Amino acid sequence: MVAPPATWNRYTLSARLAQTANALDAGSSNASKLCRGSIVDSYEFVRPVPQRHQQRTSWNHWQLRDVVLCPSTKPELYSIYRCNVDRYDISKHQSTRVLGDLDFDPVSMAVGGDYIVVGGQRAELAVARLSDPRSTTIVRSGGSINNFVALDRAPSMLPRRRFRDSAAFTEDGVTSLNITSGHDTPRLLVCNNDHSVRLLSLPGLDIITELKFPTAINYAAVSPDGTKMCVVGDTNQVYLFSKRGDSFEEIAVMTASNDASFSCDWSQSSELFAVGSQDGYVTVWDVRSQQKMVQLETYQHGRSRGACRNVKFSPSGSVDLLAFSEHTSYVNIVDTRSFEKRQVLRVGSDTYSDFPDFFAPDSPTLVNQDMQITGLRFAPDSSSLFVGLEESILEYVVDRIGRYSFASSEII
């Protein structure tokens, strides 16, 4: 790991007071004025040395970096590599090609139940059953890039709350995607550059619900309890909806930072949601008050290397972490109990030599080269954090024992 510089202390924190929230809404230029002291950098929420899985991945659109999935309790990952989708068995260290030689470049993917769905840059949607991948159907849906696809989430039982100001406590059970969502036919959520979010039936891909927006839509996330959805796109606006079955009702439009957003996610309690923006900010709201709780800045802050491409809450257990990846090289992990503690990972740096190249002494050392991050995903039981790189997938083990230990002030 590379030690964060002094300028990395650029978190902004609010005590959920209206004055602070209003100041944050005024724009990210006020962020430095809202700092509440130094953020502790010395925490290790995950073991800093990862296990490396020899599974190659690739991004086919420079802004869409969510091509690694860990969709079930099985020890397996799904990832995109060029025009293919691979399934990697974590325990056996074996890779199997699920969809091969697609006639388009996939940029988004969803896996759940017996279905796998892949979206392309020219409105392509490939739908197949995992039990029979040869039965793949490819259609065109929408007018442009299918930036994001997801299988509709069934409402889950809300976990019992035991701790104040932290995500709800659950045992290490898994909240998984249920593609039936209580309906007779499975549902697919598709975000398209044609300013739409569509809810489609599977496998027929009939339009059930269509939402239109004033901008291209890059990502949508349904809360674990299945009752809310946040949507982000090519502006700094964040759209919040209530959801009941196939019906959506807009309840608020909020402002994140000053640039487009490409990822959003919900905490396991369905009370917090986070949005990652291209100008290097991650903004977290409390849905109950619809106020900004905190605005975080990436390690490399800025819309180039420091652009936030992926944001994920830990999905289960009393782990209470928020991870977000940057365009290159760095992953940030934040304690969501206080938003005052963090860990910064320089991913892939362990593969490089610490020695200079004596044949080309003026060239930069490999350790200084950027690492392209293709995906970020917690295991369903929050035991590991997976980071996709072009040459491999890294697995960081989460210190769940340490996260199960609470300070006395956090216990009711």
XYZ file of C-alpha atoms in Angstrom, residues 37-394:
358
model
C -11.001 17.143 11.953
C -8.650 14.493 10.656
C -9.878 11.107 9.504
C -8.035 8.143 10.980
C -6.083 6.355 8.234
C -4.512 3.478 10.161
C -7.448 1.087 10.098
C -7.391 -2.238 8.271
C -10.903 -3.412 7.502
C -9.510 -5.935 5.010
C -6.183 -7.724 4.941
C -3.968 -5.525 2.754
C -2.361 -8.446 0.897
C -4.948 -10.103 -1.360
C -5.265 -13.517 -2.877
C -4.871 -13.301 -6.635
C -7.249 -15.248 -8.867
C -5.932 -15.761 -12.392
C -9.083 -14.649 -14.143
C -8.713 -11.920 -16.761
C -11.370 -9.224 -17.086
C -11.866 -6.269 -19.400
C -13.851 -3.069 -19.613
C -15.447 -2.348 -22.970
C -16.552 1.193 -22.137
C -14.113 3.486 -20.357
C -16.687 4.766 -17.852
C -18.545 1.515 -17.115
C -16.510 -0.512 -14.616
C -18.902 -3.010 -13.020
C -18.046 -6.269 -14.793
C -17.341 -8.546 -11.803
C -20.274 -10.219 -10.021
C -20.537 -12.500 -7.009
C -24.245 -13.285 -7.229
C -24.800 -16.209 -4.856
C -23.518 -18.129 -1.858
C -21.642 -20.440 -4.200
C -17.882 -19.768 -4.292
C -17.950 -18.355 -7.809
C -17.504 -15.116 -9.730
C -18.841 -13.982 -13.084
C -16.861 -11.528 -15.172
C -16.644 -10.027 -18.645
C -13.548 -10.555 -20.764
C -13.627 -9.071 -24.255
C -16.701 -10.582 -25.972
C -17.138 -13.346 -23.408
C -18.582 -14.024 -19.967
C -16.651 -16.393 -17.688
C -17.553 -18.170 -14.464
C -14.666 -18.607 -12.051
C -14.758 -21.240 -9.290
C -12.983 -19.640 -6.333
C -12.370 -22.877 -4.447
C -11.087 -24.845 -7.437
C -9.369 -21.902 -9.178
C -10.983 -22.932 -12.437
C -12.573 -20.789 -15.136
C -15.454 -21.849 -17.384
C -16.714 -19.902 -20.372
C -20.462 -19.328 -19.990
C -21.083 -17.086 -23.012
C -18.438 -17.057 -25.732
C -17.749 -15.005 -28.823
C -20.724 -12.675 -28.526
C -21.123 -10.533 -31.632
C -21.001 -7.352 -29.546
C -18.837 -5.846 -26.789
C -20.652 -6.379 -23.452
C -20.570 -3.489 -20.970
C -23.054 -4.654 -18.305
C -24.146 -7.961 -16.823
C -26.653 -9.493 -14.394
C -26.802 -13.024 -12.991
C -29.510 -14.528 -10.803
C -31.518 -17.701 -10.513
C -31.093 -19.531 -13.802
C -30.636 -16.374 -15.880
C -27.665 -14.440 -17.180
C -28.218 -11.150 -19.051
C -25.571 -9.075 -20.825
C -25.980 -5.544 -22.221
C -24.080 -3.996 -25.142
C -23.116 -0.626 -26.571
C -25.635 -0.672 -29.426
C -28.736 -1.587 -27.419
C -27.928 -5.330 -27.463
C -29.347 -7.592 -24.760
C -28.208 -11.202 -24.586
C -30.368 -13.482 -22.429
C -29.498 -17.076 -21.579
C -30.238 -19.731 -18.990
C -27.256 -20.868 -16.967
C -28.550 -24.415 -17.254
C -28.377 -24.125 -21.058
C -26.125 -21.236 -22.189
C -26.393 -22.390 -25.811
C -29.970 -21.132 -25.819
C -28.781 -17.508 -25.877
C -31.173 -14.971 -27.366
C -29.825 -11.612 -28.557
C -32.174 -8.705 -29.228
C -31.936 -4.930 -29.402
C -33.676 -3.119 -26.571
C -33.563 0.658 -26.249
C -31.998 3.250 -28.469
C -28.390 3.285 -27.286
C -25.949 1.799 -24.756
C -27.440 -0.534 -22.153
C -25.293 0.945 -19.400
C -26.622 -1.241 -16.613
C -28.775 -4.335 -16.205
C -30.051 -5.918 -12.990
C -32.508 -8.609 -12.019
C -35.358 -7.101 -10.035
C -34.956 -7.485 -6.301
C -37.636 -9.102 -4.180
C -38.324 -7.443 -0.823
C -36.298 -9.025 1.959
C -37.172 -9.228 5.619
C -35.767 -6.184 7.399
C -33.028 -7.134 9.875
C -33.353 -6.451 13.567
C -31.631 -3.266 14.737
C -29.286 -3.532 17.714
C -26.909 -0.637 17.344
C -27.475 3.076 17.163
C -26.339 4.960 14.035
C -25.056 1.865 12.304
C -26.390 -0.449 9.657
C -28.869 -2.997 10.951
C -27.419 -6.107 12.539
C -28.008 -9.486 10.960
C -26.438 -12.862 11.290
C -24.245 -13.950 8.393
C -27.201 -14.873 6.258
C -27.356 -13.730 2.651
C -29.838 -11.342 1.092
C -29.871 -12.613 -2.476
C -31.581 -11.573 -5.665
C -34.883 -13.275 -6.316
C -35.673 -12.748 -9.964
C -39.328 -13.711 -9.576
C -39.981 -10.808 -7.169
C -43.342 -12.294 -6.300
C -44.501 -12.110 -9.929
C -45.491 -14.842 -12.333
C -42.559 -13.943 -14.598
C -39.050 -12.731 -13.739
C -38.180 -9.056 -14.156
C -35.143 -7.292 -15.626
C -34.166 -3.669 -14.953
C -32.308 -1.927 -17.817
C -30.699 1.551 -17.801
C -30.101 2.983 -21.254
C -28.379 5.992 -22.764
C -31.683 6.865 -24.428
C -32.772 8.512 -21.132
C -34.773 5.523 -19.909
C -35.084 2.880 -17.232
C -37.165 -0.084 -18.367
C -38.595 -2.988 -16.432
C -38.775 -6.002 -18.765
C -40.136 -9.519 -18.437
C -37.865 -12.535 -18.765
C -37.231 -14.303 -21.004
C -39.549 -12.510 -23.455
C -38.184 -8.985 -22.751
C -41.631 -7.400 -22.971
C -41.783 -3.848 -21.571
C -43.728 -3.777 -18.293
C -42.786 -0.291 -17.051
C -40.775 2.515 -18.648
C -39.435 5.614 -16.880
C -38.128 8.561 -18.911
C -35.526 11.093 -17.747
C -33.984 14.306 -19.094
C -30.549 12.665 -19.360
C -28.780 9.409 -20.201
C -29.135 6.926 -17.320
C -26.050 5.058 -16.157
C -27.137 3.089 -13.081
C -30.088 2.208 -10.858
C -30.224 0.406 -7.528
C -33.261 -1.105 -5.793
C -33.118 -1.172 -1.991
C -32.809 -4.562 -0.237
C -36.356 -4.224 1.108
C -37.594 -3.765 -2.467
C -39.495 -0.544 -1.757
C -37.150 2.171 -3.097
C -34.920 2.844 -6.095
C -32.242 5.451 -6.780
C -31.228 6.356 -10.339
C -28.180 8.284 -11.611
C -27.030 9.460 -15.016
C -25.052 11.975 -17.042
C -25.900 14.951 -14.809
C -25.339 15.540 -11.099
C -28.977 14.800 -10.299
C -30.055 11.754 -8.271
C -33.622 10.479 -8.687
C -35.304 8.735 -5.764
C -38.381 6.561 -6.332
C -40.733 4.564 -4.177
C -41.404 1.107 -5.617
C -44.381 -1.160 -5.225
C -44.315 -4.202 -7.464
C -43.992 -2.939 -11.039
C -44.969 0.646 -10.139
C -42.541 3.495 -9.455
C -43.304 6.950 -8.053
C -40.730 9.741 -8.008
C -40.430 11.171 -4.513
C -37.338 13.385 -4.722
C -34.628 14.734 -7.020
C -31.343 15.505 -5.267
C -27.930 16.848 -6.245
C -24.779 14.790 -5.725
C -21.659 16.781 -6.692
C -20.845 18.652 -9.900
C -20.525 15.862 -12.463
C -22.149 12.743 -13.873
C -22.567 9.636 -11.708
C -21.937 6.031 -12.715
C -22.783 3.966 -9.653
C -25.123 3.869 -6.656
C -25.941 1.371 -3.931
C -28.045 0.849 -0.791
C -27.007 -0.205 2.683
C -28.386 -3.512 3.902
C -30.865 -1.679 6.152
C -32.330 0.170 3.120
C -31.857 3.426 5.047
C -28.679 4.791 3.435
C -27.759 5.069 -0.221
C -24.502 6.205 -1.815
C -23.735 7.727 -5.212
C -20.307 7.715 -6.881
C -19.566 10.639 -9.210
C -17.048 11.242 -11.953
C -15.501 14.289 -10.246
C -14.180 12.094 -7.448
C -16.937 12.391 -4.844
C -19.096 9.798 -3.093
C -22.234 11.220 -1.496
C -24.284 9.365 1.123
C -27.905 10.163 2.004
C -30.228 9.026 4.759
C -33.457 8.191 2.938
C -35.537 8.898 6.046
C -34.597 12.573 6.080
C -33.465 12.818 2.439
C -30.490 14.803 3.755
C -26.855 14.327 2.843
C -25.051 12.591 5.675
C -21.546 12.764 4.295
C -19.584 13.532 1.148
C -16.340 11.627 0.647
C -13.542 12.376 -1.791
C -11.475 9.773 -3.584
C -7.788 9.280 -2.855
C -6.711 10.677 -6.239
C -9.503 13.300 -6.090
C -10.552 14.591 -9.474
C -12.340 13.457 -12.608
C -9.346 11.733 -14.228
C -7.705 8.929 -12.239
C -9.782 9.776 -9.175
C -13.209 9.447 -10.808
C -15.434 7.162 -8.740
C -16.593 4.300 -10.959
C -18.114 1.851 -8.482
C -19.594 2.064 -4.994
C -20.747 -0.868 -2.856
C -22.045 -1.315 0.709
C -21.264 -4.541 2.535
C -24.457 -6.560 1.974
C -24.785 -8.595 5.165
C -23.674 -9.083 8.757
C -22.583 -6.331 11.140
C -19.667 -5.416 8.874
C -20.913 -1.884 8.084
C -18.469 -0.925 5.334
C -18.691 1.154 2.179
C -16.179 0.458 -0.595
C -15.634 2.575 -3.685
C -13.181 2.191 -6.529
C -11.468 4.854 -8.595
C -10.800 4.954 -12.322
C -7.337 3.520 -11.722
C -5.260 1.922 -8.982
C -7.116 2.738 -5.732
C -9.980 1.321 -3.674
C -11.317 3.125 -0.601
C -13.041 1.366 2.316
C -14.965 3.457 4.857
C -16.531 2.624 8.227
C -20.229 3.516 7.853
C -20.834 3.621 11.607
C -19.104 6.977 11.884
C -17.618 7.779 8.436
C -14.473 8.773 10.361
C -12.266 5.748 9.610
C -10.975 4.478 6.302
C -8.533 2.196 4.548
C -6.989 2.989 1.168
C -5.741 0.121 -1.013
C -3.268 0.531 -3.857
C -4.470 -2.485 -5.843
C -2.122 -4.658 -7.855
C 1.035 -3.044 -6.533
C 2.248 -6.333 -5.047
C 2.907 -7.668 -8.557
C 5.537 -5.078 -9.362
C 9.253 -5.080 -8.767
C 10.775 -2.647 -6.305
C 13.940 -2.515 -8.403
C 14.585 -0.103 -11.274
C 14.983 -1.256 -14.860
C 18.757 -1.021 -15.375
C 18.302 -1.319 -19.150
C 16.030 1.726 -19.200
C 16.877 3.697 -16.052
C 14.952 6.771 -17.173
C 11.674 4.911 -17.619
C 9.074 4.896 -14.826
C 9.111 1.867 -12.550
C 6.239 -0.547 -12.885
C 4.987 0.288 -9.416
C 4.064 3.756 -10.674
C 1.948 2.489 -13.533
C -1.807 2.847 -13.353
C -3.880 -0.281 -12.787
C -7.229 -0.317 -14.581
C -9.997 -1.376 -12.187
C -12.826 -3.262 -13.899
C -15.128 -4.132 -11.017
C -15.780 -4.125 -7.279
C -17.976 -6.510 -5.319
C -18.422 -7.824 -1.778
C -19.133 -11.509 -1.302
C -22.800 -12.008 -0.316
C -21.753 -12.859 3.257
C -19.358 -9.839 3.366
C -16.404 -12.151 4.037
C -14.377 -10.875 1.063
C -14.040 -7.889 -1.224
C -13.274 -8.665 -4.869
C -11.511 -6.162 -7.117
C -11.342 -6.779 -10.841
C -8.155 -5.940 -12.749
C -7.334 -6.622 -16.377
C -4.937 -9.471 -15.556
C -6.656 -10.968 -12.504
C -9.277 -10.638 -9.778
C -8.034 -9.775 -6.298
